[in-house]
Amino acid sequence: MTTIQTVAFDDQKPGTSGLRKKTRVFMQPHYLENFVQAIFGAIGGAKGKTFVLGGDGRFFNDRAVQVILRMAAANGAARVIVGRGGVLSTPAASNLIRQRKTDGGIILSASHNPGGEDEDFGIKFNMANGGPAPEAITEAMYREASVIVSYNILEAQDVDLMTLGESSLGGMAVEVVDSVADYAALMETLFDFDAIRAMFTAGFTMRFDAMCAVTGPYATEIIEKRLGAAPGTVVHGTPLPDFGGMHPDPNPTWAHELMAEMMGPDAPDFGAASDGDGDRNMVVGRGIYVSPSDSLAVLAANAHLAKGYTRGLAGVARSMPTSAAVDRVAEDLGIEAFETPTGWKFFGNLLDAGRATLCGEESFGTGSDHVREKDGLWAVLLWLNILAARKQSVEEILNAHWQKYGRNYYSRHDFEAIESDKAAAMVDALRAALPDLPGREVQGMVIAAADDFSYTDPVDGSVSARQGVRVLFEDGSRIVMRLSGTGTQGATLRLYLERYAESGFDRDPQEALAPIIRAAHELADIGGHTGRTEPDVIT
Ligand code: G16
């Protein structure tokens, strides 16, 4: 065991979901090591503890796993459970943390961000409940990382992570487990695999785009092998360190191959894609795209059709910028609906307290109390279960849903890699104008309220302020604006647009939202501050 002297980096502040930086930043001497030591410091040390370790297999995953194992051993950890090859999807890691009753886990991923030596890398810590560390712990990590002077590491050869079983590293047990098995077993307890298999046998067709990322082996095992979908249903199913050059962000822009197929003449019945680390999902029907907010609402309204949820839902939760579509379902079901800041970590307390069963976000994340992360493949399987039970197409299910609840037209516009100071100045100006906005008319709509979202956790009372600027109109339409906490280059402005309609459900969302979009540009002067008038990504 060696203690290495080091110097603190001033930028090791975790964002929405852990620390994400350019891969080369993580590869510089001491950078990864400093942050890992800060994690151990923030959780009261590693001595005698058991952790789960794995990542999405992106470039540098293999090296980082070996470093973390040597540091865990040098810091006195008792055992580390590692996915084979150092690979685990984020929901599978969350499941292992819970199943094995460990003290938490370290997950290596920059999620939907591209991978490679010149792209992105990330690291985060999940607690013993399987969920992302709450803000109090991530702030402690930052404090530790800011004053660090040394870290502990074992001098040793690489551990063989390709052979399942147990070995010892400086007295610490290293247990290499099958990355897929426990997760697939969990899915079998939640969904009616027989009914879904029968649907495939009867000719139902599907395309699952794993985007050369971590879900490939999970989807192939579950969808093709266990559910009997035709070979080739899963495409881009081999995980690659650079995701084969793909941008593993399952949205209409980046999953364009799937979108083109689903909108084409020979489209399969159902399409889905997932992201770098397997926690996000996009769902598409033949000829119809399902927005994440609508997907959450449909899943909430139909979850009881799957065997894991026949008891009904305790409550639902969504992030604030997610559309209110799910709130209408909750009202109908007579259950609680919670509105949290962006970041899956904010759902943890509600799930642990049994107050929410289903959670979701506009950023293509949906999940339930089966783990403490959003779970891409889970959402796809719940959709498949609902399709098998209702014996209707995605389009029929969506239309019936809108007929019953009305439609929350919704879109998110992203303006990427803006100069950080310009983005900050724009948000600050809008924030300063908030008190004067109520009563003002913009684009023919009157502003009813405007604020900066602040959240008080109903379980532990913790307060998270400044979580996004909201402008609410008298007709129920809404604009939300915030800066992303997951980017690695400049600032990304996220503009969330929503408008409720009680009829006329077949409009193009961009057209239905046109006055709201114009109002947002007028109120925030996006063009004046940033020089940008057109978004880079529209979801
Ligand atoms: C993370 C968080 C999500 C959040 C998303 C986008 O997802 O876990 O809760 O909605 O980032 O956050 P932001 O708008 O700050 O970029 P992931 O899939 O990247 O881990």
XYZ file of C-alpha atoms and ligand atoms in Angstrom:
559
model
C 0.000 0.000 0.000
C 1.365 3.408 -0.915
C 0.240 6.852 0.062
C 0.696 9.223 -2.863
C 1.070 12.972 -2.308
C -1.233 14.944 -4.575
C -2.556 18.435 -5.262
C -6.270 19.241 -5.388
C -8.009 20.069 -8.674
C -10.467 22.928 -8.380
C -13.122 21.523 -10.728
C -14.160 18.242 -9.089
C -17.716 19.351 -8.376
C -20.318 16.696 -9.213
C -23.151 17.892 -11.459
C -26.659 16.530 -12.075
C -25.308 12.989 -12.068
C -21.766 12.622 -10.753
C -18.530 14.081 -12.089
C -18.421 14.286 -15.893
C -15.439 15.613 -17.813
C -13.537 15.051 -21.009
C -11.870 11.635 -20.909
C -8.422 13.225 -21.198
C -9.150 15.258 -18.058
C -9.767 12.017 -16.169
C -6.650 10.472 -17.723
C -4.260 13.125 -16.380
C -2.128 12.045 -13.406
C -4.003 11.887 -10.057
C -7.337 13.216 -11.404
C -9.347 9.999 -11.081
C -7.479 8.976 -7.939
C -8.182 12.281 -6.168
C -11.898 11.993 -6.806
C -12.100 8.339 -5.757
C -10.338 9.192 -2.490
C -12.823 12.088 -2.071
C -15.711 9.652 -2.521
C -14.334 7.418 0.200
C -13.827 10.467 2.421
C -17.372 11.703 1.850
C -18.939 8.393 2.858
C -16.936 8.008 6.052
C -14.180 5.794 4.641
C -14.094 2.437 2.854
C -12.819 0.288 5.712
C -14.629 -3.038 6.042
C -17.200 -2.050 3.394
C -18.553 -3.877 0.366
C -19.038 -2.035 -2.909
C -20.336 -2.737 -6.396
C -18.172 -1.510 -9.270
C -18.815 -1.269 -12.991
C -19.268 1.073 -15.879
C -20.725 1.358 -19.339
C -17.564 0.070 -21.029
C -16.589 3.343 -22.635
C -12.972 4.267 -23.346
C -10.894 4.335 -20.088
C -13.493 2.192 -18.226
C -11.075 -0.749 -18.132
C -8.175 1.310 -16.732
C -10.340 3.203 -14.242
C -11.823 -0.016 -12.815
C -8.337 -1.373 -12.067
C -7.311 1.879 -10.350
C -10.488 1.935 -8.237
C -9.991 -1.700 -7.195
C -6.442 -0.946 -6.037
C -7.635 2.140 -4.168
C -10.541 0.282 -2.539
C -8.087 -2.384 -1.343
C -5.645 0.228 -0.034
C -8.480 1.989 1.810
C -9.462 -1.212 3.590
C -12.614 -2.268 1.709
C -13.649 -5.844 2.469
C -15.129 -6.776 -0.906
C -15.836 -5.330 -4.335
C -18.391 -6.973 -6.615
C -17.470 -6.199 -10.230
C -19.418 -6.795 -13.428
C -17.540 -9.081 -15.851
C -14.981 -7.035 -17.761
C -15.728 -4.113 -15.423
C -19.041 -3.574 -17.211
C -22.485 -3.022 -15.653
C -25.434 -1.005 -16.862
C -26.444 1.672 -14.363
C -29.759 -0.030 -13.439
C -28.006 -3.405 -13.154
C -25.478 -1.817 -10.780
C -28.312 -0.323 -8.737
C -29.936 -3.751 -8.566
C -26.710 -5.464 -7.439
C -26.120 -2.836 -4.736
C -29.570 -3.628 -3.348
C -29.667 -7.395 -3.877
C -26.290 -7.944 -2.261
C -26.999 -5.487 0.581
C -23.747 -3.635 -0.061
C -22.588 -0.252 1.208
C -22.961 1.338 -2.212
C -21.324 1.331 -5.589
C -19.110 3.263 -7.964
C -20.486 3.611 -11.490
C -18.326 4.778 -14.382
C -20.287 6.507 -17.097
C -20.968 9.772 -18.830
C -24.356 8.344 -19.735
C -25.648 9.631 -23.065
C -22.499 11.659 -23.826
C -20.239 10.243 -26.576
C -17.313 8.044 -25.525
C -13.666 7.901 -26.631
C -10.297 9.400 -25.823
C -11.489 12.809 -27.022
C -15.035 12.489 -25.731
C -16.522 12.132 -22.253
C -16.045 10.071 -19.108
C -17.730 10.151 -15.735
C -17.903 8.671 -12.262
C -20.568 8.659 -9.590
C -21.329 7.003 -6.285
C -24.617 5.294 -5.447
C -25.683 4.729 -1.863
C -26.699 1.496 -0.124
C -30.288 1.991 -1.339
C -28.953 1.712 -4.918
C -29.642 5.361 -5.740
C -27.366 8.265 -6.675
C -25.744 10.021 -3.722
C -27.892 12.920 -2.488
C -26.675 16.505 -2.631
C -25.312 16.492 0.935
C -22.913 13.671 -0.036
C -21.941 15.085 -3.443
C -21.168 18.398 -1.752
C -19.003 16.528 0.764
C -17.161 14.884 -2.164
C -16.447 18.322 -3.608
C -15.184 19.594 -0.258
C -12.924 16.545 0.169
C -11.616 16.839 -3.390
C -10.877 20.545 -2.904
C -8.523 19.996 0.031
C -7.037 16.597 -0.767
C -3.294 16.170 -0.173
C -2.845 12.407 -0.587
C -4.535 9.178 -1.602
C -3.991 5.496 -0.894
C -3.356 2.925 -3.575
C -2.062 -0.618 -3.712
C 0.803 -1.534 -6.002
C -0.396 -4.638 -7.794
C -0.956 -6.242 -11.174
C -4.282 -5.921 -12.946
C -7.043 -8.177 -11.634
C -8.461 -10.679 -14.157
C -11.993 -9.388 -14.621
C -12.966 -11.734 -17.456
C -13.194 -14.880 -15.310
C -16.246 -15.201 -13.082
C -15.487 -15.948 -9.439
C -13.527 -14.625 -6.518
C -9.925 -13.550 -6.053
C -7.999 -11.549 -3.486
C -6.352 -8.171 -3.941
C -4.228 -7.179 -0.963
C -6.653 -8.942 1.370
C -9.782 -7.495 -0.281
C -12.131 -9.933 -2.027
C -12.816 -9.172 -5.695
C -15.898 -10.979 -6.934
C -16.511 -10.963 -10.676
C -20.169 -11.556 -11.520
C -22.183 -12.039 -14.693
C -23.326 -8.528 -15.632
C -26.695 -9.610 -17.028
C -27.972 -12.570 -14.962
C -29.321 -10.868 -11.804
C -30.894 -8.054 -13.789
C -32.672 -10.424 -16.197
C -33.966 -12.440 -13.226
C -35.382 -9.254 -11.679
C -37.205 -8.376 -14.911
C -38.834 -11.839 -14.952
C -40.385 -11.080 -11.547
C -41.978 -7.840 -12.811
C -43.338 -8.680 -16.246
C -45.442 -11.348 -17.848
C -42.778 -12.921 -20.070
C -45.217 -15.635 -21.302
C -47.670 -13.061 -22.670
C -44.912 -11.056 -24.348
C -43.400 -14.249 -25.826
C -46.826 -15.219 -27.181
C -47.118 -11.781 -28.808
C -43.768 -12.246 -30.580
C -44.741 -15.780 -31.623
C -47.923 -14.371 -33.153
C -45.840 -12.113 -35.418
C -45.254 -8.913 -33.423
C -42.111 -7.169 -34.677
C -39.699 -4.865 -32.902
C -36.419 -3.010 -33.324
C -34.226 -2.244 -30.301
C -31.291 0.081 -31.004
C -28.650 -0.419 -28.327
C -26.475 2.252 -29.988
C -23.272 0.183 -29.532
C -23.574 0.831 -25.798
C -23.998 -1.196 -22.636
C -27.578 -2.464 -23.093
C -26.768 -4.675 -26.097
C -26.060 -7.867 -24.121
C -28.986 -7.201 -21.742
C -31.437 -6.628 -24.598
C -30.190 -9.602 -26.600
C -30.508 -11.931 -23.604
C -33.952 -10.695 -22.549
C -35.706 -9.653 -25.775
C -34.257 -12.155 -28.228
C -33.362 -15.153 -26.039
C -35.948 -15.112 -23.239
C -38.857 -13.415 -25.034
C -38.256 -15.039 -28.412
C -38.064 -11.939 -30.597
C -36.514 -12.650 -33.996
C -32.700 -12.610 -34.196
C -31.692 -9.157 -35.413
C -34.380 -7.428 -33.350
C -31.534 -5.892 -31.333
C -29.269 -3.758 -33.541
C -25.938 -2.124 -32.663
C -25.908 -4.730 -29.891
C -22.151 -5.031 -29.329
C -20.838 -2.491 -26.804
C -17.788 -0.602 -28.099
C -15.426 1.762 -26.211
C -16.341 4.619 -28.558
C -19.933 3.421 -29.137
C -18.909 2.880 -32.750
C -18.864 6.647 -33.180
C -22.556 6.828 -32.261
C -23.881 9.454 -29.871
C -25.710 7.096 -27.491
C -28.461 9.519 -26.605
C -31.857 7.967 -27.357
C -33.760 10.896 -28.815
C -35.102 11.574 -32.312
C -31.942 13.488 -33.281
C -29.348 10.925 -32.269
C -31.386 7.740 -32.735
C -32.183 8.861 -36.286
C -31.649 5.426 -37.834
C -34.376 3.976 -35.630
C -36.629 6.977 -36.239
C -36.259 6.622 -40.016
C -37.153 2.938 -39.834
C -40.152 3.520 -37.552
C -41.530 6.269 -39.789
C -40.852 4.251 -42.972
C -43.148 1.981 -44.990
C -41.896 -1.304 -43.486
C -41.761 -0.174 -39.880
C -41.934 -2.833 -37.170
C -44.745 -2.662 -34.591
C -42.540 -1.200 -31.892
C -39.177 0.526 -31.631
C -36.956 1.471 -28.704
C -33.465 2.749 -28.016
C -31.343 3.150 -24.926
C -28.300 5.188 -23.963
C -24.634 4.718 -23.044
C -25.220 3.260 -19.577
C -28.701 1.803 -20.122
C -30.781 4.014 -17.878
C -32.527 6.060 -20.585
C -35.075 4.924 -23.145
C -36.879 6.216 -26.184
C -40.085 4.523 -27.325
C -41.546 4.743 -30.830
C -44.618 3.147 -32.339
C -45.095 2.430 -36.019
C -45.311 5.937 -37.475
C -45.608 7.635 -34.078
C -43.037 8.990 -31.637
C -43.849 8.829 -27.929
C -42.514 11.799 -25.978
C -40.918 10.797 -22.655
C -43.511 12.777 -20.698
C -46.350 10.979 -22.488
C -44.593 7.658 -22.046
C -44.486 8.218 -18.280
C -48.196 9.062 -18.229
C -49.147 5.991 -20.301
C -47.001 3.725 -18.115
C -48.599 5.144 -14.964
C -52.105 4.620 -16.348
C -51.371 1.022 -17.413
C -48.742 -0.302 -15.010
C -51.328 -2.426 -13.188
C -51.403 -4.672 -16.284
C -47.901 -5.960 -15.422
C -47.608 -8.517 -12.645
C -45.095 -6.483 -10.636
C -47.591 -3.622 -10.323
C -51.008 -5.272 -9.997
C -51.290 -3.821 -6.489
C -51.429 -0.343 -8.083
C -49.154 2.638 -7.597
C -48.470 4.355 -4.276
C -47.751 7.609 -6.090
C -45.882 9.045 -9.048
C -43.074 11.564 -9.317
C -41.705 13.626 -12.171
C -38.982 16.218 -12.503
C -40.290 19.793 -12.660
C -39.525 20.351 -16.390
C -41.355 17.122 -17.309
C -44.871 17.745 -18.627
C -47.848 17.508 -16.289
C -49.391 14.631 -18.301
C -48.679 12.156 -15.498
C -50.291 14.475 -12.922
C -53.630 14.010 -14.701
C -53.291 10.236 -14.435
C -52.424 10.523 -10.745
C -55.468 12.686 -10.135
C -57.650 10.129 -11.884
C -56.117 7.282 -9.847
C -56.403 9.268 -6.621
C -52.691 8.959 -5.831
C -50.014 11.508 -4.914
C -47.987 13.249 -7.640
C -44.619 14.802 -6.758
C -42.655 17.432 -8.666
C -38.893 17.292 -7.998
C -35.828 19.079 -9.387
C -33.994 17.547 -12.365
C -31.799 14.626 -11.263
C -32.760 11.066 -10.427
C -31.239 11.493 -6.959
C -34.290 13.537 -5.946
C -36.597 10.510 -6.372
C -34.662 8.338 -3.901
C -36.371 9.482 -0.709
C -39.860 9.203 -2.237
C -39.121 5.659 -3.451
C -37.537 4.618 -0.137
C -40.484 6.033 1.810
C -42.949 4.112 -0.373
C -44.638 7.317 -1.514
C -43.834 6.948 -5.213
C -43.808 3.741 -7.263
C -43.158 5.212 -10.726
C -40.879 8.127 -11.567
C -39.943 9.794 -14.807
C -38.278 12.668 -16.553
C -38.538 14.444 -19.863
C -34.867 13.524 -20.431
C -35.857 9.983 -21.499
C -35.684 8.487 -18.025
C -38.372 6.286 -16.496
C -38.149 3.883 -13.592
C -39.861 2.381 -10.594
C -39.176 1.217 -7.088
C -37.558 -2.020 -8.384
C -34.192 -0.199 -8.344
C -33.135 3.345 -7.480
C -32.086 4.441 -10.967
C -34.016 5.091 -14.097
C -34.063 1.960 -16.185
C -34.228 1.957 -19.978
C -34.867 -1.721 -20.618
C -37.411 -1.882 -17.783
C -39.466 0.851 -19.492
C -39.308 -1.002 -22.800
C -40.439 -4.244 -21.143
C -43.308 -2.481 -19.370
C -44.413 -1.080 -22.735
C -44.188 -4.581 -24.248
C -46.236 -5.982 -21.359
C -48.901 -3.292 -21.871
C -48.987 -3.902 -25.640
C -49.401 -7.646 -25.001
C -52.178 -7.093 -22.456
C -54.131 -4.435 -24.366
C -53.641 -6.011 -27.788
C -53.557 -2.514 -29.322
C -50.900 -0.605 -31.247
C -48.810 2.174 -29.701
C -50.793 4.682 -31.759
C -54.124 3.344 -30.506
C -52.954 3.417 -26.910
C -51.645 6.997 -27.205
C -54.799 8.250 -28.906
C -57.025 6.635 -26.289
C -54.863 8.195 -23.587
C -55.216 11.706 -25.041
C -58.955 11.248 -25.498
C -59.279 10.494 -21.818
C -56.799 12.939 -20.293
C -56.193 15.589 -22.953
C -52.758 16.141 -24.510
C -49.852 18.050 -23.014
C -48.034 19.179 -26.148
C -44.403 19.211 -25.138
C -40.936 19.806 -26.504
C -37.433 20.548 -25.283
C -35.038 22.750 -27.247
C -31.329 22.437 -26.452
C -28.767 25.086 -27.322
C -25.409 23.379 -26.843
C -21.860 24.575 -26.132
C -22.840 28.177 -25.461
C -20.136 30.287 -23.821
C -20.716 29.748 -20.101
C -20.662 33.416 -19.085
C -23.177 34.370 -21.772
C -25.530 31.585 -20.707
C -25.226 32.593 -17.068
C -25.881 36.251 -17.922
C -29.033 35.298 -19.837
C -30.450 33.207 -16.991
C -29.502 35.889 -14.437
C -31.316 38.562 -16.468
C -34.442 36.432 -16.688
C -34.242 35.656 -12.988
C -34.001 39.365 -12.187
C -37.084 40.074 -14.326
C -39.250 37.422 -12.649
C -41.028 39.672 -10.103
C -42.302 41.947 -12.897
C -43.585 39.232 -15.210
C -46.998 38.307 -13.737
C -49.765 40.162 -15.576
C -47.599 40.899 -18.628
C -48.863 39.816 -22.052
C -46.502 38.022 -24.446
C -47.492 36.632 -27.844
C -51.151 37.073 -26.906
C -50.811 35.102 -23.666
C -50.927 36.541 -20.149
C -48.312 35.458 -17.610
C -49.955 34.125 -14.456
C -46.835 33.409 -12.383
C -43.054 33.300 -12.699
C -40.494 31.910 -10.275
C -37.253 30.015 -9.772
C -38.204 26.483 -8.708
C -37.310 25.548 -5.155
C -37.924 22.056 -3.776
C -38.446 20.980 -0.208
C -38.045 17.230 0.065
C -41.240 15.962 1.726
C -39.341 13.126 3.417
C -36.247 14.745 4.951
C -37.118 18.436 4.627
C -33.929 19.313 2.693
C -34.263 22.338 0.412
C -32.852 22.631 -3.134
C -33.199 26.148 -4.519
C -32.629 27.720 -7.961
C -33.632 24.600 -9.876
C -35.042 26.260 -12.994
C -36.873 29.394 -14.052
C -40.598 28.865 -14.701
C -42.997 31.125 -16.535
C -46.611 29.986 -16.252
C -49.359 31.423 -18.477
C -53.024 31.867 -17.630
C -54.038 29.245 -20.217
C -51.907 26.606 -18.457
C -49.010 26.813 -20.935
C -45.518 26.861 -19.487
C -41.920 27.771 -20.259
C -39.065 26.394 -18.168
C -35.445 27.329 -18.627
C -32.344 25.935 -16.956
C -28.729 25.123 -17.682
C -27.795 21.466 -18.017
C -25.686 19.896 -15.287
C -24.339 17.030 -17.397
C -22.452 18.707 -20.242
C -18.662 18.908 -20.464
C -18.235 21.814 -22.867
C -19.456 25.348 -22.210
C -23.103 25.561 -21.182
C -26.172 23.850 -22.589
C -29.376 25.832 -22.341
C -32.461 23.666 -21.978
C -35.726 25.298 -22.930
C -38.805 23.257 -21.985
C -42.124 24.115 -23.638
C -45.564 22.868 -22.750
C -49.175 23.567 -23.739
C -52.278 21.638 -22.736
C -55.026 20.834 -25.256
C -58.430 19.275 -24.619
C -58.981 18.520 -28.307
C -57.067 18.479 -31.596
C -54.532 15.815 -30.707
C -52.864 15.253 -34.061
C -50.955 18.501 -34.440
C -47.188 18.679 -34.878
C -45.895 19.640 -31.399
C -43.571 22.337 -32.823
C -46.520 23.947 -34.572
C -48.813 23.608 -31.545
C -46.111 25.170 -29.381
C -45.138 27.955 -31.801
C -46.492 30.885 -29.700
C -44.821 29.488 -26.567
C -41.522 29.148 -28.433
C -41.758 32.752 -29.647
C -42.635 33.909 -26.131
C -39.590 32.141 -24.694
C -37.237 33.804 -27.176
C -38.830 37.172 -26.518
C -38.713 36.891 -22.716
C -35.176 35.535 -22.424
C -33.702 37.231 -25.500
C -31.839 34.029 -26.307
C -30.566 35.414 -29.613
C -29.339 38.668 -28.078
C -27.459 36.948 -25.266
C -26.049 33.927 -27.101
C -26.269 34.681 -30.794
C -28.333 31.499 -31.208
C -31.833 31.401 -32.586
C -32.117 27.744 -33.606
C -31.703 24.839 -31.166
C -29.130 22.087 -31.773
C -31.419 19.316 -30.551
C -35.204 19.148 -30.373
C -36.861 16.371 -28.398
C -28.944 12.721 -15.720
C -29.826 12.702 -14.509
C -31.249 12.957 -14.898
C -31.353 14.265 -15.655
C -30.423 14.229 -16.846
C -30.344 15.556 -17.560
O -29.270 11.646 -16.541
O -29.741 11.474 -13.829
O -32.025 12.997 -13.744
O -32.657 14.506 -16.068
O -29.118 13.927 -16.428
O -29.807 16.487 -16.700
P -29.358 17.912 -17.204
O -30.603 18.539 -17.776
O -28.838 18.616 -16.002
O -28.323 17.713 -18.287
P -28.142 10.720 -17.179
O -28.889 9.749 -18.048
O -27.260 11.659 -17.956
O -27.431 10.105 -16.040
